[in-house]
Amino acid sequence: MKQTGNDPINLRDISNNCRNCTVHELCLPLGLADDDIDKLNNIVKRSQPLHRGDFLFRIGDPLQYLYAIHSGSIKTYSASADGTEQITGFHLPGELIGLDAISDSTHPCAARALETTSVCRIPYNRLSELSAKLPSLHEQLIRVMSKEISTDQKLMMLLGKKTAEERLASLLLSISKRLSMRGFSDREFNLSMSRIDIANYLGLAVETVSRLFTRFHDEGLINNQRQHILIEDMDQLCDLAGASCKRLRDQKKVAE
């Protein structure tokens, strides 16, 4: 996902070593000793960047790799009962995708690049063998899986109990927080996903999403110019998203 508040990631600067990777602290190497990172690095495969619309994997593809996003962004989606697309997530640098294929050894969803995207391919069989020898890697895998379960639960709450306004505010704040963790601006960014994708993910009509973006702009919460977003009033956006977001904001203020 390209940023306007900071210099965008240059794909030519991609490191070939997990230890030197700009997002390794958000990825599998988190908490690993240098020697263990080197062992993990030995099994990681780097490939040419994906372009917007390219598939990383399709529904039903056999599980061969887990994928760590180095730069760019990816959407994952499943097929509903009537065959239509249901987006299940938007994924940013440092995030691992493909974990949901482990149980049946096939991918239950598809993954496509939302923009020019670079990924690291991690052979699952070799990763499984390595994690059996490295307790720290095994623990990190468990943490990543736990985080994915938590994300799924939050999505169910988002779609089940929140109003349309709360859903969009929560999504913008989620992207803001995740970009901040990656060293980018938490207030100014470009959305790589379309309004259609956002509406699909949030379970809303496209017209509703467009109307909400206009309303948020008119009320001074955000400055919205096509895909460019500038959060003007973070506190008000937090209040609109719900109490849990407000508690996190208040805790951050106390810590400061």
JSON list of C-alpha atoms in Angstrom, two decimals, residues 29-223:
[
{"chain": "A", "resi": 29, "resn": "PRO", "atom": "CA", "xyz": [11.41, -13.71, 12.45]},
{"chain": "A", "resi": 30, "resn": "LEU", "atom": "CA", "xyz": [9.91, -11.77, 15.38]},
{"chain": "A", "resi": 31, "resn": "GLY", "atom": "CA", "xyz": [11.59, -12.95, 18.58]},
{"chain": "A", "resi": 32, "resn": "LEU", "atom": "CA", "xyz": [14.01, -15.32, 16.85]},
{"chain": "A", "resi": 33, "resn": "ALA", "atom": "CA", "xyz": [17.75, -15.34, 17.56]},
{"chain": "A", "resi": 34, "resn": "ASP", "atom": "CA", "xyz": [20.05, -14.33, 14.70]},
{"chain": "A", "resi": 35, "resn": "ASP", "atom": "CA", "xyz": [21.13, -17.93, 14.06]},
{"chain": "A", "resi": 36, "resn": "ASP", "atom": "CA", "xyz": [17.51, -19.06, 13.89]},
{"chain": "A", "resi": 37, "resn": "ILE", "atom": "CA", "xyz": [16.64, -16.21, 11.53]},
{"chain": "A", "resi": 38, "resn": "ASP", "atom": "CA", "xyz": [19.44, -17.38, 9.25]},
{"chain": "A", "resi": 39, "resn": "LYS", "atom": "CA", "xyz": [17.98, -20.90, 9.25]},
{"chain": "A", "resi": 40, "resn": "LEU", "atom": "CA", "xyz": [14.57, -19.51, 8.35]},
{"chain": "A", "resi": 41, "resn": "ASN", "atom": "CA", "xyz": [16.09, -17.31, 5.67]},
{"chain": "A", "resi": 42, "resn": "ASN", "atom": "CA", "xyz": [17.63, -20.38, 4.02]},
{"chain": "A", "resi": 43, "resn": "ILE", "atom": "CA", "xyz": [14.20, -21.80, 3.18]},
{"chain": "A", "resi": 44, "resn": "VAL", "atom": "CA", "xyz": [12.50, -18.56, 2.13]},
{"chain": "A", "resi": 45, "resn": "LYS", "atom": "CA", "xyz": [12.02, -18.04, -1.60]},
{"chain": "A", "resi": 46, "resn": "ARG", "atom": "CA", "xyz": [11.80, -14.60, -3.17]},
{"chain": "A", "resi": 47, "resn": "SER", "atom": "CA", "xyz": [10.02, -14.13, -6.47]},
{"chain": "A", "resi": 48, "resn": "GLN", "atom": "CA", "xyz": [9.20, -11.39, -8.95]},
{"chain": "A", "resi": 49, "resn": "PRO", "atom": "CA", "xyz": [6.63, -8.83, -7.76]},
{"chain": "A", "resi": 50, "resn": "LEU", "atom": "CA", "xyz": [2.97, -9.38, -8.47]},
{"chain": "A", "resi": 51, "resn": "HIS", "atom": "CA", "xyz": [1.08, -6.74, -10.43]},
{"chain": "A", "resi": 52, "resn": "ARG", "atom": "CA", "xyz": [-2.38, -5.45, -9.58]},
{"chain": "A", "resi": 53, "resn": "GLY", "atom": "CA", "xyz": [-4.93, -8.21, -10.20]},
{"chain": "A", "resi": 54, "resn": "ASP", "atom": "CA", "xyz": [-2.39, -11.05, -10.26]},
{"chain": "A", "resi": 55, "resn": "PHE", "atom": "CA", "xyz": [-3.30, -14.16, -8.31]},
{"chain": "A", "resi": 56, "resn": "LEU", "atom": "CA", "xyz": [-1.01, -15.35, -5.53]},
{"chain": "A", "resi": 57, "resn": "PHE", "atom": "CA", "xyz": [-3.14, -18.48, -5.22]},
{"chain": "A", "resi": 58, "resn": "ARG", "atom": "CA", "xyz": [-6.67, -19.56, -6.16]},
{"chain": "A", "resi": 59, "resn": "ILE", "atom": "CA", "xyz": [-9.44, -21.38, -4.34]},
{"chain": "A", "resi": 60, "resn": "GLY", "atom": "CA", "xyz": [-8.65, -25.10, -4.28]},
{"chain": "A", "resi": 61, "resn": "ASP", "atom": "CA", "xyz": [-4.94, -24.73, -5.01]},
{"chain": "A", "resi": 62, "resn": "PRO", "atom": "CA", "xyz": [-2.83, -27.21, -3.01]},
{"chain": "A", "resi": 63, "resn": "LEU", "atom": "CA", "xyz": [-0.93, -25.84, -0.04]},
{"chain": "A", "resi": 64, "resn": "GLN", "atom": "CA", "xyz": [2.72, -25.46, -0.98]},
{"chain": "A", "resi": 65, "resn": "TYR", "atom": "CA", "xyz": [3.73, -22.19, 0.62]},
{"chain": "A", "resi": 66, "resn": "LEU", "atom": "CA", "xyz": [2.82, -19.71, 3.29]},
{"chain": "A", "resi": 67, "resn": "TYR", "atom": "CA", "xyz": [3.29, -16.15, 2.07]},
{"chain": "A", "resi": 68, "resn": "ALA", "atom": "CA", "xyz": [4.77, -13.19, 3.93]},
{"chain": "A", "resi": 69, "resn": "ILE", "atom": "CA", "xyz": [3.98, -9.83, 2.35]},
{"chain": "A", "resi": 70, "resn": "HIS", "atom": "CA", "xyz": [7.07, -7.70, 2.00]},
{"chain": "A", "resi": 71, "resn": "SER", "atom": "CA", "xyz": [5.52, -4.69, 0.26]},
{"chain": "A", "resi": 72, "resn": "GLY", "atom": "CA", "xyz": [2.22, -3.78, -1.33]},
{"chain": "A", "resi": 73, "resn": "SER", "atom": "CA", "xyz": [-1.15, -5.27, -0.35]},
{"chain": "A", "resi": 74, "resn": "ILE", "atom": "CA", "xyz": [-3.32, -8.28, -1.09]},
{"chain": "A", "resi": 75, "resn": "LYS", "atom": "CA", "xyz": [-6.99, -9.12, -0.73]},
{"chain": "A", "resi": 76, "resn": "THR", "atom": "CA", "xyz": [-8.23, -12.60, 0.11]},
{"chain": "A", "resi": 77, "resn": "TYR", "atom": "CA", "xyz": [-11.72, -13.78, -0.76]},
{"chain": "A", "resi": 78, "resn": "SER", "atom": "CA", "xyz": [-13.86, -16.88, -0.72]},
{"chain": "A", "resi": 79, "resn": "ALA", "atom": "CA", "xyz": [-16.84, -17.90, -2.84]},
{"chain": "A", "resi": 80, "resn": "SER", "atom": "CA", "xyz": [-20.32, -17.61, -1.35]},
{"chain": "A", "resi": 81, "resn": "ALA", "atom": "CA", "xyz": [-23.06, -20.18, -1.92]},
{"chain": "A", "resi": 82, "resn": "ASP", "atom": "CA", "xyz": [-24.21, -18.44, -5.11]},
{"chain": "A", "resi": 83, "resn": "GLY", "atom": "CA", "xyz": [-20.66, -18.25, -6.45]},
{"chain": "A", "resi": 84, "resn": "THR", "atom": "CA", "xyz": [-20.12, -14.56, -5.80]},
{"chain": "A", "resi": 85, "resn": "GLU", "atom": "CA", "xyz": [-16.94, -13.17, -4.26]},
{"chain": "A", "resi": 86, "resn": "GLN", "atom": "CA", "xyz": [-16.82, -12.52, -0.51]},
{"chain": "A", "resi": 87, "resn": "ILE", "atom": "CA", "xyz": [-13.73, -10.61, 0.58]},
{"chain": "A", "resi": 88, "resn": "THR", "atom": "CA", "xyz": [-12.30, -11.95, 3.83]},
{"chain": "A", "resi": 89, "resn": "GLY", "atom": "CA", "xyz": [-9.35, -9.64, 4.39]},
{"chain": "A", "resi": 90, "resn": "PHE", "atom": "CA", "xyz": [-6.98, -6.92, 3.25]},
{"chain": "A", "resi": 91, "resn": "HIS", "atom": "CA", "xyz": [-3.35, -7.79, 4.02]},
{"chain": "A", "resi": 92, "resn": "LEU", "atom": "CA", "xyz": [-0.39, -5.45, 4.47]},
{"chain": "A", "resi": 93, "resn": "PRO", "atom": "CA", "xyz": [3.42, -5.83, 4.72]},
{"chain": "A", "resi": 94, "resn": "GLY", "atom": "CA", "xyz": [4.61, -8.10, 7.51]},
{"chain": "A", "resi": 95, "resn": "GLU", "atom": "CA", "xyz": [1.46, -10.20, 7.48]},
{"chain": "A", "resi": 96, "resn": "LEU", "atom": "CA", "xyz": [1.41, -13.92, 6.75]},
{"chain": "A", "resi": 97, "resn": "ILE", "atom": "CA", "xyz": [-1.30, -15.43, 4.56]},
{"chain": "A", "resi": 98, "resn": "GLY", "atom": "CA", "xyz": [-2.20, -18.99, 3.59]},
{"chain": "A", "resi": 99, "resn": "LEU", "atom": "CA", "xyz": [-2.51, -20.34, 7.15]},
{"chain": "A", "resi": 100, "resn": "ASP", "atom": "CA", "xyz": [-6.16, -21.30, 6.60]},
{"chain": "A", "resi": 101, "resn": "ALA", "atom": "CA", "xyz": [-5.01, -23.94, 4.07]},
{"chain": "A", "resi": 102, "resn": "ILE", "atom": "CA", "xyz": [-3.15, -25.99, 6.68]},
{"chain": "A", "resi": 103, "resn": "SER", "atom": "CA", "xyz": [-6.14, -28.03, 7.91]},
{"chain": "A", "resi": 104, "resn": "ASP", "atom": "CA", "xyz": [-7.18, -29.43, 4.51]},
{"chain": "A", "resi": 105, "resn": "SER", "atom": "CA", "xyz": [-3.91, -28.84, 2.59]},
{"chain": "A", "resi": 106, "resn": "THR", "atom": "CA", "xyz": [-5.81, -26.73, 0.04]},
{"chain": "A", "resi": 107, "resn": "HIS", "atom": "CA", "xyz": [-6.54, -23.01, -0.07]},
{"chain": "A", "resi": 108, "resn": "PRO", "atom": "CA", "xyz": [-10.19, -22.28, 0.84]},
{"chain": "A", "resi": 109, "resn": "CYS", "atom": "CA", "xyz": [-9.82, -18.75, -0.47]},
{"chain": "A", "resi": 110, "resn": "ALA", "atom": "CA", "xyz": [-8.07, -16.88, -3.25]},
{"chain": "A", "resi": 111, "resn": "ALA", "atom": "CA", "xyz": [-5.48, -14.11, -2.94]},
{"chain": "A", "resi": 112, "resn": "ARG", "atom": "CA", "xyz": [-4.96, -11.30, -5.47]},
{"chain": "A", "resi": 113, "resn": "ALA", "atom": "CA", "xyz": [-2.64, -8.30, -5.47]},
{"chain": "A", "resi": 114, "resn": "LEU", "atom": "CA", "xyz": [-4.28, -4.91, -4.98]},
{"chain": "A", "resi": 115, "resn": "GLU", "atom": "CA", "xyz": [-1.18, -3.14, -6.30]},
{"chain": "A", "resi": 116, "resn": "THR", "atom": "CA", "xyz": [2.41, -4.00, -7.16]},
{"chain": "A", "resi": 117, "resn": "THR", "atom": "CA", "xyz": [3.24, -6.44, -4.37]},
{"chain": "A", "resi": 118, "resn": "SER", "atom": "CA", "xyz": [6.30, -8.40, -3.29]},
{"chain": "A", "resi": 119, "resn": "VAL", "atom": "CA", "xyz": [5.97, -11.56, -1.21]},
{"chain": "A", "resi": 120, "resn": "CYS", "atom": "CA", "xyz": [8.29, -14.10, 0.39]},
{"chain": "A", "resi": 121, "resn": "ARG", "atom": "CA", "xyz": [7.27, -17.71, -0.26]},
{"chain": "A", "resi": 122, "resn": "ILE", "atom": "CA", "xyz": [7.89, -20.05, 2.65]},
{"chain": "A", "resi": 123, "resn": "PRO", "atom": "CA", "xyz": [7.63, -23.78, 1.78]},
{"chain": "A", "resi": 124, "resn": "TYR", "atom": "CA", "xyz": [5.18, -25.14, 4.32]},
{"chain": "A", "resi": 125, "resn": "ASN", "atom": "CA", "xyz": [6.74, -28.62, 4.65]},
{"chain": "A", "resi": 126, "resn": "ARG", "atom": "CA", "xyz": [10.19, -27.20, 5.28]},
{"chain": "A", "resi": 127, "resn": "LEU", "atom": "CA", "xyz": [8.79, -24.61, 7.67]},
{"chain": "A", "resi": 128, "resn": "SER", "atom": "CA", "xyz": [7.01, -27.35, 9.61]},
{"chain": "A", "resi": 129, "resn": "GLU", "atom": "CA", "xyz": [10.22, -29.35, 9.84]},
{"chain": "A", "resi": 130, "resn": "LEU", "atom": "CA", "xyz": [12.21, -26.31, 10.94]},
{"chain": "A", "resi": 131, "resn": "SER", "atom": "CA", "xyz": [9.66, -25.25, 13.56]},
{"chain": "A", "resi": 132, "resn": "ALA", "atom": "CA", "xyz": [9.92, -28.71, 15.14]},
{"chain": "A", "resi": 133, "resn": "LYS", "atom": "CA", "xyz": [13.61, -28.01, 15.73]},
{"chain": "A", "resi": 134, "resn": "LEU", "atom": "CA", "xyz": [13.27, -24.37, 16.77]},
{"chain": "A", "resi": 135, "resn": "PRO", "atom": "CA", "xyz": [10.91, -23.81, 19.73]},
{"chain": "A", "resi": 136, "resn": "SER", "atom": "CA", "xyz": [10.98, -20.03, 19.21]},
{"chain": "A", "resi": 137, "resn": "LEU", "atom": "CA", "xyz": [9.78, -20.42, 15.61]},
{"chain": "A", "resi": 138, "resn": "HIS", "atom": "CA", "xyz": [7.07, -22.84, 16.70]},
{"chain": "A", "resi": 139, "resn": "GLU", "atom": "CA", "xyz": [5.86, -20.33, 19.31]},
{"chain": "A", "resi": 140, "resn": "GLN", "atom": "CA", "xyz": [5.84, -17.54, 16.73]},
{"chain": "A", "resi": 141, "resn": "LEU", "atom": "CA", "xyz": [3.74, -19.68, 14.38]},
{"chain": "A", "resi": 142, "resn": "ILE", "atom": "CA", "xyz": [1.25, -20.24, 17.18]},
{"chain": "A", "resi": 143, "resn": "ARG", "atom": "CA", "xyz": [1.11, -16.48, 17.84]},
{"chain": "A", "resi": 144, "resn": "VAL", "atom": "CA", "xyz": [0.49, -15.76, 14.16]},
{"chain": "A", "resi": 145, "resn": "MET", "atom": "CA", "xyz": [-2.30, -18.35, 14.01]},
{"chain": "A", "resi": 146, "resn": "SER", "atom": "CA", "xyz": [-3.84, -16.96, 17.20]},
{"chain": "A", "resi": 147, "resn": "LYS", "atom": "CA", "xyz": [-3.78, -13.47, 15.70]},
{"chain": "A", "resi": 148, "resn": "GLU", "atom": "CA", "xyz": [-5.58, -14.75, 12.60]},
{"chain": "A", "resi": 149, "resn": "ILE", "atom": "CA", "xyz": [-8.31, -16.29, 14.76]},
{"chain": "A", "resi": 150, "resn": "SER", "atom": "CA", "xyz": [-8.65, -13.00, 16.63]},
{"chain": "A", "resi": 151, "resn": "THR", "atom": "CA", "xyz": [-8.92, -11.11, 13.35]},
{"chain": "A", "resi": 152, "resn": "ASP", "atom": "CA", "xyz": [-11.69, -13.45, 12.17]},
{"chain": "A", "resi": 153, "resn": "GLN", "atom": "CA", "xyz": [-13.59, -12.89, 15.41]},
{"chain": "A", "resi": 154, "resn": "LYS", "atom": "CA", "xyz": [-13.28, -9.12, 15.10]},
{"chain": "A", "resi": 155, "resn": "LEU", "atom": "CA", "xyz": [-14.60, -9.32, 11.54]},
{"chain": "A", "resi": 156, "resn": "MET", "atom": "CA", "xyz": [-17.65, -11.27, 12.72]},
{"chain": "A", "resi": 157, "resn": "MET", "atom": "CA", "xyz": [-18.33, -8.58, 15.34]},
{"chain": "A", "resi": 158, "resn": "LEU", "atom": "CA", "xyz": [-17.76, -5.84, 12.78]},
{"chain": "A", "resi": 159, "resn": "LEU", "atom": "CA", "xyz": [-20.28, -7.30, 10.35]},
{"chain": "A", "resi": 160, "resn": "GLY", "atom": "CA", "xyz": [-22.75, -8.48, 12.94]},
{"chain": "A", "resi": 161, "resn": "LYS", "atom": "CA", "xyz": [-23.24, -5.71, 15.48]},
{"chain": "A", "resi": 162, "resn": "LYS", "atom": "CA", "xyz": [-21.92, -2.42, 14.11]},
{"chain": "A", "resi": 163, "resn": "THR", "atom": "CA", "xyz": [-23.75, 0.18, 12.08]},
{"chain": "A", "resi": 164, "resn": "ALA", "atom": "CA", "xyz": [-22.56, 1.13, 8.60]},
{"chain": "A", "resi": 165, "resn": "GLU", "atom": "CA", "xyz": [-20.82, 4.23, 10.01]},
{"chain": "A", "resi": 166, "resn": "GLU", "atom": "CA", "xyz": [-19.06, 2.16, 12.69]},
{"chain": "A", "resi": 167, "resn": "ARG", "atom": "CA", "xyz": [-17.93, -0.41, 10.14]},
{"chain": "A", "resi": 168, "resn": "LEU", "atom": "CA", "xyz": [-16.23, 2.11, 7.85]},
{"chain": "A", "resi": 169, "resn": "ALA", "atom": "CA", "xyz": [-14.69, 4.03, 10.76]},
{"chain": "A", "resi": 170, "resn": "SER", "atom": "CA", "xyz": [-13.35, 0.76, 12.21]},
{"chain": "A", "resi": 171, "resn": "LEU", "atom": "CA", "xyz": [-11.81, -0.23, 8.87]},
{"chain": "A", "resi": 172, "resn": "LEU", "atom": "CA", "xyz": [-10.07, 3.13, 8.43]},
{"chain": "A", "resi": 173, "resn": "LEU", "atom": "CA", "xyz": [-8.71, 2.95, 11.98]},
{"chain": "A", "resi": 174, "resn": "SER", "atom": "CA", "xyz": [-7.55, -0.63, 11.49]},
{"chain": "A", "resi": 175, "resn": "ILE", "atom": "CA", "xyz": [-5.58, 0.37, 8.39]},
{"chain": "A", "resi": 176, "resn": "SER", "atom": "CA", "xyz": [-4.25, 3.43, 10.24]},
{"chain": "A", "resi": 177, "resn": "LYS", "atom": "CA", "xyz": [-3.01, 1.34, 13.16]},
{"chain": "A", "resi": 178, "resn": "ARG", "atom": "CA", "xyz": [-1.42, -1.33, 10.97]},
{"chain": "A", "resi": 179, "resn": "LEU", "atom": "CA", "xyz": [0.38, 1.26, 8.82]},
{"chain": "A", "resi": 180, "resn": "SER", "atom": "CA", "xyz": [1.64, 2.99, 11.96]},
{"chain": "A", "resi": 181, "resn": "MET", "atom": "CA", "xyz": [3.17, -0.31, 13.13]},
{"chain": "A", "resi": 182, "resn": "ARG", "atom": "CA", "xyz": [5.08, -0.39, 9.84]},
{"chain": "A", "resi": 183, "resn": "GLY", "atom": "CA", "xyz": [6.56, 3.07, 10.30]},
{"chain": "A", "resi": 184, "resn": "PHE", "atom": "CA", "xyz": [4.14, 4.89, 7.99]},
{"chain": "A", "resi": 185, "resn": "SER", "atom": "CA", "xyz": [1.85, 7.79, 8.78]},
{"chain": "A", "resi": 186, "resn": "ASP", "atom": "CA", "xyz": [-1.26, 6.78, 10.71]},
{"chain": "A", "resi": 187, "resn": "ARG", "atom": "CA", "xyz": [-3.17, 9.77, 9.38]},
{"chain": "A", "resi": 188, "resn": "GLU", "atom": "CA", "xyz": [-2.35, 10.01, 5.67]},
{"chain": "A", "resi": 189, "resn": "PHE", "atom": "CA", "xyz": [-2.39, 7.11, 3.25]},
{"chain": "A", "resi": 190, "resn": "ASN", "atom": "CA", "xyz": [-3.72, 5.78, -0.05]},
{"chain": "A", "resi": 191, "resn": "LEU", "atom": "CA", "xyz": [-6.33, 3.04, -0.05]},
{"chain": "A", "resi": 192, "resn": "SER", "atom": "CA", "xyz": [-5.29, 0.37, -2.54]},
{"chain": "A", "resi": 193, "resn": "MET", "atom": "CA", "xyz": [-8.70, -1.29, -2.42]},
{"chain": "A", "resi": 194, "resn": "SER", "atom": "CA", "xyz": [-11.67, -0.04, -4.45]},
{"chain": "A", "resi": 195, "resn": "ARG", "atom": "CA", "xyz": [-14.94, 1.20, -2.99]},
{"chain": "A", "resi": 196, "resn": "ILE", "atom": "CA", "xyz": [-16.50, -1.99, -4.39]},
{"chain": "A", "resi": 197, "resn": "ASP", "atom": "CA", "xyz": [-14.02, -4.11, -2.43]},
{"chain": "A", "resi": 198, "resn": "ILE", "atom": "CA", "xyz": [-14.58, -2.09, 0.74]},
{"chain": "A", "resi": 199, "resn": "ALA", "atom": "CA", "xyz": [-18.35, -2.46, 0.41]},
{"chain": "A", "resi": 200, "resn": "ASN", "atom": "CA", "xyz": [-18.00, -6.21, -0.16]},
{"chain": "A", "resi": 201, "resn": "TYR", "atom": "CA", "xyz": [-15.74, -6.63, 2.88]},
{"chain": "A", "resi": 202, "resn": "LEU", "atom": "CA", "xyz": [-18.00, -4.56, 5.16]},
{"chain": "A", "resi": 203, "resn": "GLY", "atom": "CA", "xyz": [-21.25, -6.12, 3.94]},
{"chain": "A", "resi": 204, "resn": "LEU", "atom": "CA", "xyz": [-22.60, -2.81, 2.65]},
{"chain": "A", "resi": 205, "resn": "ALA", "atom": "CA", "xyz": [-23.90, -1.44, -0.63]},
{"chain": "A", "resi": 206, "resn": "VAL", "atom": "CA", "xyz": [-21.36, 0.44, -2.74]},
{"chain": "A", "resi": 207, "resn": "GLU", "atom": "CA", "xyz": [-23.64, 3.48, -2.67]},
{"chain": "A", "resi": 208, "resn": "THR", "atom": "CA", "xyz": [-23.65, 3.40, 1.14]},
{"chain": "A", "resi": 209, "resn": "VAL", "atom": "CA", "xyz": [-19.86, 3.32, 1.30]},
{"chain": "A", "resi": 210, "resn": "SER", "atom": "CA", "xyz": [-19.54, 6.21, -1.18]},
{"chain": "A", "resi": 211, "resn": "ARG", "atom": "CA", "xyz": [-22.11, 8.22, 0.78]},
{"chain": "A", "resi": 212, "resn": "LEU", "atom": "CA", "xyz": [-20.27, 7.57, 4.06]},
{"chain": "A", "resi": 213, "resn": "PHE", "atom": "CA", "xyz": [-16.93, 8.68, 2.64]},
{"chain": "A", "resi": 214, "resn": "THR", "atom": "CA", "xyz": [-18.62, 11.91, 1.50]},
{"chain": "A", "resi": 215, "resn": "ARG", "atom": "CA", "xyz": [-20.27, 12.35, 4.90]},
{"chain": "A", "resi": 216, "resn": "PHE", "atom": "CA", "xyz": [-17.03, 11.75, 6.81]},
{"chain": "A", "resi": 217, "resn": "HIS", "atom": "CA", "xyz": [-15.38, 14.32, 4.55]},
{"chain": "A", "resi": 218, "resn": "ASP", "atom": "CA", "xyz": [-18.14, 16.90, 5.01]},
{"chain": "A", "resi": 219, "resn": "GLU", "atom": "CA", "xyz": [-18.14, 16.44, 8.80]},
{"chain": "A", "resi": 220, "resn": "GLY", "atom": "CA", "xyz": [-14.38, 16.99, 9.01]},
{"chain": "A", "resi": 221, "resn": "LEU", "atom": "CA", "xyz": [-13.41, 13.45, 10.08]},
{"chain": "A", "resi": 222, "resn": "ILE", "atom": "CA", "xyz": [-11.34, 12.85, 6.97]},
{"chain": "A", "resi": 223, "resn": "ASN", "atom": "CA", "xyz": [-10.15, 14.63, 3.87]}
]
